[in-house]
Amino acid sequence: MYKRQKKAFEEDSYQIAVNNFSDAVDQFPDKEEAVEWLMDAEEKLEEQNSAKEAEEEKQKKYNNALTAGDNLKNQNNFESALEKYEEAQIYIDNAEIKGRIESAKRSIANSVELEEFNSVMAEAQTEFDNQNYDRAEELANKAKDLQKSENSPQELITKINAKKKAIESEERLAEYNELMSKAQSSFDSDNLDDAKSYAEEAREKEPTK
């Protein structure tokens, strides 16, 4: 008896079970077994509905936190986005939210590195403008290590090397001119040995070499 009703109960189809046992009670009001089964089915249905409502509420809170996190991430507010993703994880812990959390953490790390990169490059440019080329090159190399995909550090290094080369050429030319002047002065004074020595030394400093 009540095979169909009990089958629905055993399959967790409590709404169907309630309906079926309600019909059975109406047909056999004096059957206590039917009444007991109906009460059990109603209790189980209430538990099932409460659990469903709780899951729906969790899903709603999860979706709200996830959407808020995505919006914050799109605004490059990665730390606040991470907080929202971690809030979403409280409600539902799945592969989706774990991926969002890892992505936010990477974005935070990249943001910190980019901030440091910009600071180092600004300092390097200042040193370059102040003609402190060795310090500027040191900082540009540091920036290059921080953001290997950026071209600006190497561009600054190229400018630094050009400036250093120009300074070296100017210094070499000044030494050459000074030595040649001494050689000429010695020659005019008939100090031929000194003139020869200065001239040979000047030849080593000749700018074309």
CSV table of C-alpha atoms in Angstrom, one decimal:
chain,number,residue,atom,x,y,z
A,1,MET,CA,0.0,0.0,0.0
A,2,TYR,CA,1.2,3.6,-0.7
A,3,LYS,CA,3.8,2.2,-3.0
A,4,ARG,CA,3.6,5.2,-5.4
A,5,GLN,CA,3.7,7.7,-2.5
A,6,LYS,CA,6.6,6.0,-0.8
A,7,LYS,CA,8.6,5.9,-4.0
A,8,ALA,CA,8.3,9.7,-4.4
A,9,PHE,CA,9.4,10.1,-0.8
A,10,GLU,CA,12.4,7.8,-1.2
A,11,GLU,CA,13.4,9.7,-4.4
A,12,ASP,CA,13.4,13.0,-2.4
A,13,SER,CA,10.4,14.2,-4.4
A,14,TYR,CA,8.8,15.5,-1.3
A,15,GLN,CA,6.3,17.9,-3.0
A,16,ILE,CA,5.0,14.9,-5.0
A,17,ALA,CA,5.0,12.8,-1.9
A,18,VAL,CA,3.0,15.4,0.0
A,19,ASN,CA,0.4,15.7,-2.8
A,20,ASN,CA,0.1,11.9,-3.0
A,21,PHE,CA,-0.2,11.3,0.7
A,22,SER,CA,-2.6,14.2,1.0
A,23,ASP,CA,-4.8,12.4,-1.5
A,24,ALA,CA,-4.4,9.2,0.4
A,25,VAL,CA,-5.4,10.8,3.7
A,26,ASP,CA,-8.4,12.3,2.0
A,27,GLN,CA,-9.4,8.8,0.7
A,28,PHE,CA,-8.5,7.0,3.9
A,29,PRO,CA,-8.7,9.5,6.8
A,30,ASP,CA,-8.7,6.7,9.4
A,31,LYS,CA,-5.3,5.4,8.2
A,32,GLU,CA,-2.7,6.6,10.7
A,33,GLU,CA,0.1,5.4,8.5
A,34,ALA,CA,-0.9,7.7,5.7
A,35,VAL,CA,-1.1,10.6,8.1
A,36,GLU,CA,2.4,9.8,9.5
A,37,TRP,CA,3.8,9.6,6.1
A,38,LEU,CA,2.2,12.9,5.1
A,39,MET,CA,3.7,14.6,8.2
A,40,ASP,CA,7.1,13.2,7.4
A,41,ALA,CA,6.8,14.3,3.8
A,42,GLU,CA,5.7,17.8,4.8
A,43,GLU,CA,8.7,18.1,7.2
A,44,LYS,CA,11.1,16.9,4.6
A,45,LEU,CA,9.6,19.3,2.1
A,46,GLU,CA,10.1,22.2,4.5
A,47,GLU,CA,13.7,21.2,5.1
A,48,GLN,CA,14.3,20.8,1.3
A,49,ASN,CA,12.7,24.2,0.6
A,50,SER,CA,14.8,25.8,3.4
A,51,ALA,CA,18.0,24.3,2.0
A,52,LYS,CA,17.1,25.4,-1.5
A,53,GLU,CA,16.4,29.0,-0.3
A,54,ALA,CA,19.7,29.0,1.6
A,55,GLU,CA,21.6,27.8,-1.5
A,56,GLU,CA,19.8,30.4,-3.6
A,57,GLU,CA,20.8,33.1,-1.1
A,58,LYS,CA,24.4,31.9,-1.1
A,59,GLN,CA,24.4,31.9,-4.9
A,60,LYS,CA,23.0,35.5,-4.9
A,61,LYS,CA,25.6,36.8,-2.5
A,62,TYR,CA,28.3,34.9,-4.4
A,63,ASN,CA,27.2,36.5,-7.7
A,64,ASN,CA,27.0,40.0,-6.2
A,65,ALA,CA,30.5,39.8,-4.7
A,66,LEU,CA,31.9,38.3,-7.9
A,67,THR,CA,30.4,41.1,-10.0
A,68,ALA,CA,31.6,43.7,-7.6
A,69,GLY,CA,35.1,42.2,-7.8
A,70,ASP,CA,35.1,42.2,-11.6
A,71,ASN,CA,34.0,45.8,-11.7
A,72,LEU,CA,36.8,46.9,-9.3
A,73,LYS,CA,39.4,44.9,-11.2
A,74,ASN,CA,38.3,46.6,-14.4
A,75,GLN,CA,39.0,49.9,-12.6
A,76,ASN,CA,42.5,48.6,-11.7
A,77,ASN,CA,41.5,48.6,-8.0
A,78,PHE,CA,43.0,45.2,-7.6
A,79,GLU,CA,43.3,45.1,-3.8
A,80,SER,CA,39.6,45.9,-3.3
A,81,ALA,CA,38.8,43.4,-6.1
A,82,LEU,CA,40.7,40.7,-4.2
A,83,GLU,CA,38.6,41.5,-1.0
A,84,LYS,CA,35.4,41.0,-3.0
A,85,TYR,CA,36.6,37.7,-4.5
A,86,GLU,CA,37.6,36.4,-1.1
A,87,GLU,CA,34.2,37.4,0.1
A,88,ALA,CA,32.6,35.4,-2.7
A,89,GLN,CA,34.7,32.4,-1.8
A,90,ILE,CA,33.1,32.4,1.6
A,91,TYR,CA,29.8,31.6,0.0
A,92,ILE,CA,30.9,29.3,-2.8
A,93,ASP,CA,34.4,27.9,-3.1
A,94,ASN,CA,34.9,26.7,-6.7
A,95,ALA,CA,37.5,26.8,-9.5
A,96,GLU,CA,36.0,30.1,-10.9
A,97,ILE,CA,36.6,32.1,-7.8
A,98,LYS,CA,40.0,30.5,-7.2
A,99,GLY,CA,41.0,31.7,-10.6
A,100,ARG,CA,39.7,35.2,-10.0
A,101,ILE,CA,41.7,35.3,-6.7
A,102,GLU,CA,44.9,34.2,-8.3
A,103,SER,CA,44.5,36.7,-11.1
A,104,ALA,CA,43.9,39.5,-8.7
A,105,LYS,CA,47.0,38.6,-6.7
A,106,ARG,CA,49.1,38.6,-9.9
A,107,SER,CA,47.7,42.0,-10.8
A,108,ILE,CA,48.6,43.4,-7.4
A,109,ALA,CA,52.1,42.1,-7.8
A,110,ASN,CA,52.4,43.5,-11.3
A,111,SER,CA,51.0,46.8,-10.1
A,112,VAL,CA,53.6,47.1,-7.3
A,113,GLU,CA,56.4,46.2,-9.8
A,114,LEU,CA,55.1,48.8,-12.3
A,115,GLU,CA,55.0,51.5,-9.6
A,116,GLU,CA,58.6,50.7,-8.6
A,117,PHE,CA,59.6,50.7,-12.3
A,118,ASN,CA,58.1,54.1,-12.9
A,119,SER,CA,59.8,55.5,-9.8
A,120,VAL,CA,63.2,54.1,-10.8
A,121,MET,CA,62.9,55.4,-14.4
A,122,ALA,CA,61.9,58.9,-13.1
A,123,GLU,CA,65.0,58.9,-10.9
A,124,ALA,CA,67.2,57.6,-13.8
A,125,GLN,CA,65.9,60.4,-16.0
A,126,THR,CA,66.6,63.0,-13.4
A,127,GLU,CA,70.2,61.8,-13.0
A,128,PHE,CA,70.6,61.8,-16.8
A,129,ASP,CA,69.3,65.4,-16.9
A,130,ASN,CA,71.8,66.3,-14.2
A,131,GLN,CA,74.6,64.7,-16.3
A,132,ASN,CA,75.2,62.0,-13.7
A,133,TYR,CA,75.5,59.4,-16.4
A,134,ASP,CA,76.9,56.5,-14.3
A,135,ARG,CA,74.2,56.7,-11.8
A,136,ALA,CA,71.6,57.1,-14.5
A,137,GLU,CA,72.8,54.0,-16.2
A,138,GLU,CA,72.8,52.0,-13.0
A,139,LEU,CA,69.1,53.0,-12.4
A,140,ALA,CA,68.1,52.3,-16.0
A,141,ASN,CA,69.6,48.8,-15.7
A,142,LYS,CA,67.6,48.3,-12.5
A,143,ALA,CA,64.4,49.4,-14.3
A,144,LYS,CA,65.2,47.1,-17.2
A,145,ASP,CA,65.3,44.1,-14.8
A,146,LEU,CA,61.9,45.2,-13.2
A,147,GLN,CA,60.1,45.3,-16.5
A,148,LYS,CA,61.9,43.3,-19.2
A,149,SER,CA,59.2,44.1,-21.8
A,150,GLU,CA,59.6,47.8,-21.5
A,151,ASN,CA,61.8,49.6,-24.1
A,152,SER,CA,62.3,52.9,-22.3
A,153,PRO,CA,65.2,51.7,-20.0
A,154,GLN,CA,67.3,50.5,-23.0
A,155,GLU,CA,66.5,53.7,-24.9
A,156,LEU,CA,67.8,55.8,-22.0
A,157,ILE,CA,70.9,53.5,-21.8
A,158,THR,CA,71.6,54.2,-25.5
A,159,LYS,CA,71.4,57.9,-24.8
A,160,ILE,CA,73.7,57.6,-21.8
A,161,ASN,CA,76.3,55.7,-23.9
A,162,ALA,CA,76.1,58.4,-26.6
A,163,LYS,CA,76.7,61.1,-24.0
A,164,LYS,CA,79.6,59.2,-22.5
A,165,LYS,CA,81.1,58.7,-25.9
A,166,ALA,CA,80.8,62.3,-26.8
A,167,ILE,CA,82.4,63.3,-23.5
A,168,GLU,CA,85.2,60.9,-24.0
A,169,SER,CA,85.8,62.2,-27.5
A,170,GLU,CA,85.9,65.8,-26.2
A,171,GLU,CA,88.3,64.9,-23.4
A,172,ARG,CA,90.5,63.0,-25.9
A,173,LEU,CA,90.5,66.0,-28.3
A,174,ALA,CA,91.4,68.3,-25.4
A,175,GLU,CA,94.4,66.1,-24.4
A,176,TYR,CA,95.5,65.8,-28.0
A,177,ASN,CA,95.4,69.6,-28.5
A,178,GLU,CA,97.3,70.2,-25.2
A,179,LEU,CA,100.0,67.7,-26.2
A,180,MET,CA,100.3,69.1,-29.7
A,181,SER,CA,100.6,72.6,-28.2
A,182,LYS,CA,103.4,71.4,-25.9
A,183,ALA,CA,105.1,69.7,-28.8
A,184,GLN,CA,105.0,72.8,-31.0
A,185,SER,CA,106.2,75.0,-28.1
A,186,SER,CA,109.2,72.6,-27.5
A,187,PHE,CA,110.0,72.5,-31.2
A,188,ASP,CA,110.0,76.3,-31.4
A,189,SER,CA,112.4,76.3,-28.4
A,190,ASP,CA,114.6,73.8,-30.1
A,191,ASN,CA,113.8,71.2,-27.4
A,192,LEU,CA,113.5,68.5,-30.1
A,193,ASP,CA,113.5,65.5,-27.8
A,194,ASP,CA,110.6,67.0,-25.8
A,195,ALA,CA,108.9,68.0,-29.0
A,196,LYS,CA,109.2,64.4,-30.3
A,197,SER,CA,108.0,62.9,-27.0
A,198,TYR,CA,104.9,65.2,-26.9
A,199,ALA,CA,104.1,64.5,-30.6
A,200,GLU,CA,104.3,60.8,-30.1
A,201,GLU,CA,102.1,61.0,-27.1
A,202,ALA,CA,99.7,63.2,-29.0
A,203,ARG,CA,99.5,60.7,-31.8
A,204,GLU,CA,98.1,58.1,-29.3
A,205,LYS,CA,95.4,60.6,-28.4
A,206,GLU,CA,94.6,61.6,-31.9
A,207,PRO,CA,90.7,61.7,-32.1
A,208,THR,CA,90.6,59.6,-35.3
A,209,LYS,CA,92.2,56.7,-33.6
